[in-house]
PDB file of C-alpha atoms in Angstrom:
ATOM      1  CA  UNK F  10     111.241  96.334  83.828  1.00  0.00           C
ATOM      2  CA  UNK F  11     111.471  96.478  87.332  1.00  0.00           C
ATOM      3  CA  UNK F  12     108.309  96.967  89.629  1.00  0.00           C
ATOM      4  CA  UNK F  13     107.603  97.977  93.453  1.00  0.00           C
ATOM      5  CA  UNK F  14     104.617  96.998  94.589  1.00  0.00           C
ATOM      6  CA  UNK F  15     102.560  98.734  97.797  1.00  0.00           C
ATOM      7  CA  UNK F  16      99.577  97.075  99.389  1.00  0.00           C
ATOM      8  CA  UNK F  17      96.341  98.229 101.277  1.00  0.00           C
ATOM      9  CA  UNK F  18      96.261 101.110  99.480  1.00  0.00           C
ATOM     10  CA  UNK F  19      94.001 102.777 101.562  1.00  0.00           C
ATOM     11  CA  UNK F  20      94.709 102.845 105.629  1.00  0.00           C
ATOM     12  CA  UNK F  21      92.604 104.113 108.422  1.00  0.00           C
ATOM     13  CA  UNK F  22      93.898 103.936 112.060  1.00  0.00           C
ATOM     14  CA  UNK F  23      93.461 105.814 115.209  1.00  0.00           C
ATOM     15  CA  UNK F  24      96.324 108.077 116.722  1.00  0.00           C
ATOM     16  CA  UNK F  25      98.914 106.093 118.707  1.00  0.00           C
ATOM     17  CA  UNK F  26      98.130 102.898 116.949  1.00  0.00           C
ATOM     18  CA  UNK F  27     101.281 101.575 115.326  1.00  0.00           C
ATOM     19  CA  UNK F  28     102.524 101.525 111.305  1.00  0.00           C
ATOM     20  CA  UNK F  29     103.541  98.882 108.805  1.00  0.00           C
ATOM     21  CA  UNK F  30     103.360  99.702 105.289  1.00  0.00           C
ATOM     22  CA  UNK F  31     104.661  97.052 103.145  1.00  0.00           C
ATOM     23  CA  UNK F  32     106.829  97.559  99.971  1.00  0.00           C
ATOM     24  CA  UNK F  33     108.463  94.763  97.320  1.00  0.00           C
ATOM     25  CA  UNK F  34     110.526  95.682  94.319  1.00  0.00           C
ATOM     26  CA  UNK F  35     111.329  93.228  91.502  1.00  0.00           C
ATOM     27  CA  UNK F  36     114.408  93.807  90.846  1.00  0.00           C
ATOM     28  CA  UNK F  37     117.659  91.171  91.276  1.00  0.00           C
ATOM     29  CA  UNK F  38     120.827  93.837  91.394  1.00  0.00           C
ATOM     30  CA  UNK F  39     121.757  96.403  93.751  1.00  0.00           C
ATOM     31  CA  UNK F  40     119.247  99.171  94.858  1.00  0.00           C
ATOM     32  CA  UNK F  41     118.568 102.480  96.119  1.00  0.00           C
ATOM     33  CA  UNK F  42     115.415 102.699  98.661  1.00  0.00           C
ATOM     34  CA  UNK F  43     112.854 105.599  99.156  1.00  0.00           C
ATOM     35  CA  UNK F  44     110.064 106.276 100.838  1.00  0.00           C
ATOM     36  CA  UNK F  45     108.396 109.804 100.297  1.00  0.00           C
ATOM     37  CA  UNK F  46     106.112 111.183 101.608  1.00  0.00           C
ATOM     38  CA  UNK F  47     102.859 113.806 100.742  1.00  0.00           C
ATOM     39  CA  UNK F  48     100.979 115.564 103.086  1.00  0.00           C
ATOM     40  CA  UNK F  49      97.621 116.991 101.719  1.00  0.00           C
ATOM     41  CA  UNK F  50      98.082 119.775  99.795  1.00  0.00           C
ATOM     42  CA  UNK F  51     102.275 119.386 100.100  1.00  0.00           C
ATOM     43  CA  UNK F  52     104.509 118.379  98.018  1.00  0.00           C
ATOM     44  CA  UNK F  53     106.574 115.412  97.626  1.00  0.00           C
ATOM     45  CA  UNK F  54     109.443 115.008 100.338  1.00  0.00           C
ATOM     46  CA  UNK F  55     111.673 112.304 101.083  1.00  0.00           C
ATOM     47  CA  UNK F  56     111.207 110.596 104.393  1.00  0.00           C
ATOM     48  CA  UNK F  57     114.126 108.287 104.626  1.00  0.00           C
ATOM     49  CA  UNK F  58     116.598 106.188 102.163  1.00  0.00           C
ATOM     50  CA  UNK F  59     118.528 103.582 101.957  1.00  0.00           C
ATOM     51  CA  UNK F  60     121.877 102.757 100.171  1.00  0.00           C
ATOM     52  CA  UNK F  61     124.010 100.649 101.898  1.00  0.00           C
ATOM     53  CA  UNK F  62     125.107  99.508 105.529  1.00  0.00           C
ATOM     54  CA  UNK F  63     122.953  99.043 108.706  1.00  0.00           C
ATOM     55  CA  UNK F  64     119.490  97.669 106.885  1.00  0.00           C
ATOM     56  CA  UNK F  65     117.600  99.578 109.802  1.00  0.00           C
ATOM     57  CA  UNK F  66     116.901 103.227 108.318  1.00  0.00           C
ATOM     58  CA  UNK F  67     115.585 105.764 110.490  1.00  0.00           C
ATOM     59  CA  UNK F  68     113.648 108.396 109.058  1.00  0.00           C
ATOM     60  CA  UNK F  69     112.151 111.609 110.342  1.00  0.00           C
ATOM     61  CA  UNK F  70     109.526 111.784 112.456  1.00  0.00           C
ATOM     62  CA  UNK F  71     110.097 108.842 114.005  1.00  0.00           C
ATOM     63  CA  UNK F  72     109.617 106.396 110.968  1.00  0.00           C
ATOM     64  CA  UNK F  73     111.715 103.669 110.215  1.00  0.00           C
ATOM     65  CA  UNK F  74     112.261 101.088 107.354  1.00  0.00           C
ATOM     66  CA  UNK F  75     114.106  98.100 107.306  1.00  0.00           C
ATOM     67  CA  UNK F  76     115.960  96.527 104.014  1.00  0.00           C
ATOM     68  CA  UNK F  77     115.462  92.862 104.065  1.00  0.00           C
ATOM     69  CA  UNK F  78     117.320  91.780 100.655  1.00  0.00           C
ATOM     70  CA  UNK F  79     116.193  88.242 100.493  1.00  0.00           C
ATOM     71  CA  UNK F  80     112.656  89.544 100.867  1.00  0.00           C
ATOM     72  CA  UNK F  81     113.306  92.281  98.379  1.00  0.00           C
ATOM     73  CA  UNK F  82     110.759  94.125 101.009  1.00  0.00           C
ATOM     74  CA  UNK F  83     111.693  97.350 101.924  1.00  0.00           C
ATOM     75  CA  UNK F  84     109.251  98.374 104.670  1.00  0.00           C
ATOM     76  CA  UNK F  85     107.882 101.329 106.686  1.00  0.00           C
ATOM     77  CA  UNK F  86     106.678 101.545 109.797  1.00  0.00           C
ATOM     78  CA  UNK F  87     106.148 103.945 112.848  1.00  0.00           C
ATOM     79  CA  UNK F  88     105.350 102.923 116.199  1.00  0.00           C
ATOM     80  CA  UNK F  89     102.726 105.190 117.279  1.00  0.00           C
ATOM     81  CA  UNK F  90     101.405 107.643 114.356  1.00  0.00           C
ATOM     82  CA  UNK F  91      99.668 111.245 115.333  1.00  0.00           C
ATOM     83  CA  UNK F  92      97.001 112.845 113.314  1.00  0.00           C
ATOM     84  CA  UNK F  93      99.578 114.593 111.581  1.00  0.00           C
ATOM     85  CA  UNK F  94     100.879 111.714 109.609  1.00  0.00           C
ATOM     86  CA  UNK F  95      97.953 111.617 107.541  1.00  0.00           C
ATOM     87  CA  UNK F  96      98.998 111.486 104.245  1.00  0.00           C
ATOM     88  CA  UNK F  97      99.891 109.209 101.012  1.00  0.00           C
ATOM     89  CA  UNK F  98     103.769 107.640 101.295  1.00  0.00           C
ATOM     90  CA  UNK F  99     105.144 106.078  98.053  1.00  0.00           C
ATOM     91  CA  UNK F 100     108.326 103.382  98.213  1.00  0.00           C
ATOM     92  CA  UNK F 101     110.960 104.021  95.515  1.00  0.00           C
ATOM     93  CA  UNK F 102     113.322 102.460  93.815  1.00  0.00           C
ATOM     94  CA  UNK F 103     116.808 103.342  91.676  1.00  0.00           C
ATOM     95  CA  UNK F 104     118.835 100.410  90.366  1.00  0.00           C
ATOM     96  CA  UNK F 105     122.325 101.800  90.834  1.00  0.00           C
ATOM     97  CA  UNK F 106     123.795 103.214  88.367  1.00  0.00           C
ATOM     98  CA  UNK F 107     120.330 103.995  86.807  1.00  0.00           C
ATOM     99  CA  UNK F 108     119.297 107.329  87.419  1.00  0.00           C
ATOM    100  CA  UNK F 109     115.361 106.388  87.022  1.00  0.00           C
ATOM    101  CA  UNK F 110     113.223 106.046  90.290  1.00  0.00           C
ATOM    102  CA  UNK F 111     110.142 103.590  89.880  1.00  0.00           C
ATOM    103  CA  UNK F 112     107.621 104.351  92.367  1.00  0.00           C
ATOM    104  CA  UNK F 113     104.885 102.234  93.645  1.00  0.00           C
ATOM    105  CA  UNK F 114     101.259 103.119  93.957  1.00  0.00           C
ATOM    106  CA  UNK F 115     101.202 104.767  97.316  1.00  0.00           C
ATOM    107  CA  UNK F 116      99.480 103.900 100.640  1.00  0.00           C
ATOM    108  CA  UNK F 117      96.941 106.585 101.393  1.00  0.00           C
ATOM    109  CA  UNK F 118      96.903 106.478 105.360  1.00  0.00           C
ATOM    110  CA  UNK F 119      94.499 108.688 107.449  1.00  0.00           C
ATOM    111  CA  UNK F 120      94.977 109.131 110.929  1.00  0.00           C
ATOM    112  CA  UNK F 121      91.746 109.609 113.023  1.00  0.00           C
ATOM    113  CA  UNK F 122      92.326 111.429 116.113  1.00  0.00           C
TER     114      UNK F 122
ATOM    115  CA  UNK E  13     114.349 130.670  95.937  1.00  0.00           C
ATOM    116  CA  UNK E  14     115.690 127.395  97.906  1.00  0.00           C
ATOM    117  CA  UNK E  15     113.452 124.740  95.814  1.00  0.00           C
ATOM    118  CA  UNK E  16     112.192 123.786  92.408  1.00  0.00           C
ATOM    119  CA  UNK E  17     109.117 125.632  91.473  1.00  0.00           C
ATOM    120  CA  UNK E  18     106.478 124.979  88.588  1.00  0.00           C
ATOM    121  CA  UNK E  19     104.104 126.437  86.487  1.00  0.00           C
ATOM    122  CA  UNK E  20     100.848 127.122  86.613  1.00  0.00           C
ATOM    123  CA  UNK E  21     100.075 125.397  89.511  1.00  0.00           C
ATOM    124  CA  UNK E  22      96.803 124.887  87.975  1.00  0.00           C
ATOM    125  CA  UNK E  23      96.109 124.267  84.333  1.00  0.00           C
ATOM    126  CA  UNK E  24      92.436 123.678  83.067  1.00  0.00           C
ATOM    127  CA  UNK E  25      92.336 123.252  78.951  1.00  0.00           C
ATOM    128  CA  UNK E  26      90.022 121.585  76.544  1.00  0.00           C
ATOM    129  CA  UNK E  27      90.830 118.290  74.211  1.00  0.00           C
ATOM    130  CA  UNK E  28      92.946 119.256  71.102  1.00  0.00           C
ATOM    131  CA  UNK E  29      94.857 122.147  72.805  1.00  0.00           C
ATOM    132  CA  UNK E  30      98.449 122.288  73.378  1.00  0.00           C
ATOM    133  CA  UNK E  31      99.831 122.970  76.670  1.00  0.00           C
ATOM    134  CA  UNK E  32     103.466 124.200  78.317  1.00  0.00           C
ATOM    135  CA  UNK E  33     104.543 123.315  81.632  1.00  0.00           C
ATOM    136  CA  UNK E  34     107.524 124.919  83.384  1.00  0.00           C
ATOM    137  CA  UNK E  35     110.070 123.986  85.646  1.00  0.00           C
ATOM    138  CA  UNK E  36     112.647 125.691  87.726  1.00  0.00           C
ATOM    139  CA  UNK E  37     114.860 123.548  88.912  1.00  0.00           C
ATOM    140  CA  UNK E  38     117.534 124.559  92.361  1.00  0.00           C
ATOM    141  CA  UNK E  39     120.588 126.388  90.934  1.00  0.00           C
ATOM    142  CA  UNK E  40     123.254 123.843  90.941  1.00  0.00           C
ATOM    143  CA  UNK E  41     120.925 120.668  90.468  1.00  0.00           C
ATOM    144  CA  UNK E  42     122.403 118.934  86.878  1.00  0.00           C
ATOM    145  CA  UNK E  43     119.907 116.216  87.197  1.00  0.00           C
ATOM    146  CA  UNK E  44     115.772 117.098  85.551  1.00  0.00           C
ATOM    147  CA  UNK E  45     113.132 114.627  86.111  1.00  0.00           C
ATOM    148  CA  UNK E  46     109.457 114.923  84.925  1.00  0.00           C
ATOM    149  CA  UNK E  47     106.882 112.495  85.873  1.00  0.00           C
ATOM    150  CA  UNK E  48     103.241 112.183  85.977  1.00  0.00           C
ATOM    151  CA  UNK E  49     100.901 111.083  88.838  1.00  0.00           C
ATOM    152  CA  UNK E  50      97.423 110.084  88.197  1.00  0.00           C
ATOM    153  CA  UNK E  51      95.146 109.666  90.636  1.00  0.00           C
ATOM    154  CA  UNK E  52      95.537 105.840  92.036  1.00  0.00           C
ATOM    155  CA  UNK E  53      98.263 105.368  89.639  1.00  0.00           C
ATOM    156  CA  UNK E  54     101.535 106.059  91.613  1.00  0.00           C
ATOM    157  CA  UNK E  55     104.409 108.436  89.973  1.00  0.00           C
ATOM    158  CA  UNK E  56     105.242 107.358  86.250  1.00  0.00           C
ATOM    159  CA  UNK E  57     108.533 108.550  84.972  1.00  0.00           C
ATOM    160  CA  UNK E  58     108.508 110.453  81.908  1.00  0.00           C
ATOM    161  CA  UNK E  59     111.817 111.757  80.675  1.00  0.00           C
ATOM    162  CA  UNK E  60     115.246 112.696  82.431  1.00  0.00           C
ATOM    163  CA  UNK E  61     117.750 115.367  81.259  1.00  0.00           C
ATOM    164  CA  UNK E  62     121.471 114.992  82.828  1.00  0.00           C
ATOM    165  CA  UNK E  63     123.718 117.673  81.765  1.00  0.00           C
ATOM    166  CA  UNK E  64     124.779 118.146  78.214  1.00  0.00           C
ATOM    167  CA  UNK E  65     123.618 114.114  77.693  1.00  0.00           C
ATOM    168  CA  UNK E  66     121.021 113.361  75.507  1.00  0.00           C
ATOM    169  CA  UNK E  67     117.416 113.103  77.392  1.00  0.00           C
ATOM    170  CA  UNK E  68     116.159 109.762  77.996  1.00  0.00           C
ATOM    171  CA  UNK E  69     113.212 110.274  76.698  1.00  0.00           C
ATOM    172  CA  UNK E  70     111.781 106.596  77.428  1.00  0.00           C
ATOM    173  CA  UNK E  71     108.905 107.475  79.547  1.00  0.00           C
ATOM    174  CA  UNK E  72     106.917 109.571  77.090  1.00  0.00           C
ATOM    175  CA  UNK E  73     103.449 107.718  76.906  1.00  0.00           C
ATOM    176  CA  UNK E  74     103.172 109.266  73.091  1.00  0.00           C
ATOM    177  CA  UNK E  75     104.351 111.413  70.247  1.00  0.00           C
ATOM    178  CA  UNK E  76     102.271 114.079  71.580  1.00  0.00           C
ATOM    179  CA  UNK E  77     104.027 114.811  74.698  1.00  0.00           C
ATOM    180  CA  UNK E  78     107.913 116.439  74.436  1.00  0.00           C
ATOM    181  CA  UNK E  79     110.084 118.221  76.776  1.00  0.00           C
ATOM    182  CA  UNK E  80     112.794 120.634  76.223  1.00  0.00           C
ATOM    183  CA  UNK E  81     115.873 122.309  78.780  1.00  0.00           C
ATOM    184  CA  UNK E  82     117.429 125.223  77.853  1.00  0.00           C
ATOM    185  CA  UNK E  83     121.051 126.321  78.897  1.00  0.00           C
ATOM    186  CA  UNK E  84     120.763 123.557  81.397  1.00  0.00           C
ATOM    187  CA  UNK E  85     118.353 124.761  83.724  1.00  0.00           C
ATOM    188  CA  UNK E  86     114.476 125.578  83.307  1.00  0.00           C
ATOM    189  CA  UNK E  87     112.696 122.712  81.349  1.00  0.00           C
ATOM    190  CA  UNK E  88     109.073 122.851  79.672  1.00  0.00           C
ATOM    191  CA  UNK E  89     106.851 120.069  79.374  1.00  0.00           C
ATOM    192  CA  UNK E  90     105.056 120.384  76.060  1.00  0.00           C
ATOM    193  CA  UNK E  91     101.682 118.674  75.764  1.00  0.00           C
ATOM    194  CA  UNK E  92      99.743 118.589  71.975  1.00  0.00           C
ATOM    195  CA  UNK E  93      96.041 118.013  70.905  1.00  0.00           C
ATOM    196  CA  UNK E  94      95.517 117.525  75.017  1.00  0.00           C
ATOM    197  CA  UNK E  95      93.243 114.390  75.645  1.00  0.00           C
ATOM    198  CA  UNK E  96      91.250 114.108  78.547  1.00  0.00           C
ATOM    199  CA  UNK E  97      93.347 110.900  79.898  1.00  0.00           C
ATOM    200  CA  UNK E  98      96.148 113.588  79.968  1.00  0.00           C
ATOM    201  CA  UNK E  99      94.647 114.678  83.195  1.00  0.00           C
ATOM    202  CA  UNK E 100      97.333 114.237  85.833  1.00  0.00           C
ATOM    203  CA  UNK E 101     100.227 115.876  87.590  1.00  0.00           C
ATOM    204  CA  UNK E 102     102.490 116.727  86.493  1.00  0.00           C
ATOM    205  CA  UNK E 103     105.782 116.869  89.045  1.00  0.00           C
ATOM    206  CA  UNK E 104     109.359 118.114  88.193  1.00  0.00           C
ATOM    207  CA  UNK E 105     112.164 116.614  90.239  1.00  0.00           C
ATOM    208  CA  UNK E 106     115.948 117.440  90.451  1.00  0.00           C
ATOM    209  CA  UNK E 107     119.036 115.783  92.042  1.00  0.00           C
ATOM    210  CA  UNK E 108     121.963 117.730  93.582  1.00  0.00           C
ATOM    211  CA  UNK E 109     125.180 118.068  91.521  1.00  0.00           C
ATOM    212  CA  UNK E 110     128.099 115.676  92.901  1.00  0.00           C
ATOM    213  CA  UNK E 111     125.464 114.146  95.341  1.00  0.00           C
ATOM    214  CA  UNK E 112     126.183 110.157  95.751  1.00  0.00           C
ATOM    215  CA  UNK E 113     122.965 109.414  97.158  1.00  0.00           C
ATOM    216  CA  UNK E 114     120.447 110.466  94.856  1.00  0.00           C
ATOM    217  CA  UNK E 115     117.890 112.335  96.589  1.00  0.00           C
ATOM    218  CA  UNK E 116     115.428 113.664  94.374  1.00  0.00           C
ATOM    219  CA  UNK E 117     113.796 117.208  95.462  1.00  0.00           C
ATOM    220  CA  UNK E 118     110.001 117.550  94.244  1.00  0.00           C
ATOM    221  CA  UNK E 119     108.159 120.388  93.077  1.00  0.00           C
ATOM    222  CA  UNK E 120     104.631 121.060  93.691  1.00  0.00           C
ATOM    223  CA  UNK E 121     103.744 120.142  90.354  1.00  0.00           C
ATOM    224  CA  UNK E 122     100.994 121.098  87.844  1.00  0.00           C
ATOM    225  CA  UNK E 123      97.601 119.936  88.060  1.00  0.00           C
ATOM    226  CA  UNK E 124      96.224 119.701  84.573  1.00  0.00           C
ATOM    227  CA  UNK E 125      92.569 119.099  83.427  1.00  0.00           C
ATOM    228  CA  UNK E 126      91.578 118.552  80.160  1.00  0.00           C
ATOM    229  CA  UNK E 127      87.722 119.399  79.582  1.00  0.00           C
TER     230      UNK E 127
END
């Protein structure tokens, strides 16, 4: 079964301080990307996706993600986070033609001011 | 209302009993999801009901947990003889009708503690 794997589960940075969190999916056919995002006490929304075309996705609120397929890395990153993207952000990922997402772990990332 | 919604928000039992979760998924959206997120542990997929399909049901950590949609749209989460590593939650998810991309739409979910 296929995986995704997040690292450094736990971040702490200060505000304006820039954003990589790294995501890898096992997983050799064609794919659907996620990232989602939950802010404390929120509930799960999607932040940006990927299907096909331009590997650069732009998200809202400034993130981006970039597809590299012979990495099978599917990463996030912001350049200059505020307070208020404190929160946990999980990668996803749907083989196509499979409806099921697998989900990573999350990155729990706290943004002192 | 414009979303999926859930119930309870909050559901506290003790070991042995059963319990029901609800979901109400967005009018329109063919596509259920239920999956379970324990603390540290990411989102695990439980079961998936597309239309008229059979569920794939391949998710369901035991016998003891089932899930049910009626007419197509609400679905309940069934739960029996609760144990306490049950404790999660619980987080209903549908997908827009005709969409091509796939984006799932959250609920808030159901915490659920078992004593």
């Amino acid at each position: 079964a296929q995986s995704v794997s997040q690292h450094n589960h736990h971040v702490i940075l200060s505000e304006a301080a820039s954003l990589e969190l790294g995501c890898n999916y096992s997983y050799g056919g064609t794919v659907n990307l996620f990232w989602y995002v939950q802010y404390p006490g929120q509930h799960l929304q999607l932040l940006l996706k990927y299907f096909s075309g331009d590997p650069l996705v732009k998200g809202i609120k400034g993130f981006e993600a970039e597809f590299i397929k012979s990495k099978f890395s599917f990463n996030l990153r912001k350049p200059s986070v505020q307070w208020s993207d404190t929160a946990e952000y999980f990668c996803a990922v749907m083989p196509y033609g499979n409806n099921r997402l697998a989900f990573g772990k999350g990155n729990q990332v706290v943004v002192i001011p | 209302g414009a979303g999926v919604s859930q119930s309870p928000s909050n559901k506290v039992t003790e070991k042995g009993k059963d319990v029901e979760l609800r979901c109400d998924p967005i009018s329109g959206h063919t596509a259920l999801y239920w999956y379970r997120q324990s603390l540290g542990q990411g989102l695990e997929f439980l079961i998936y009901f597309q239309g008229n399909s059979a569920p794939d049901k391949s998710g369901l950590p035991s016998d003891r947990f089932s899930a049910e949609r009626t007419g197509g749209s609400v679905s309940t989460l069934t739960i029996q003889r609760t144990q306490q590593e049950d404790s999660a939650v619980y987080l209903c998810a549908n997908i827009l009708s005709g969409s091509s991309y796939n984006e799932q739409f959250f609920g808030p979910g159901t915490r659920l503690t078992v004593l």
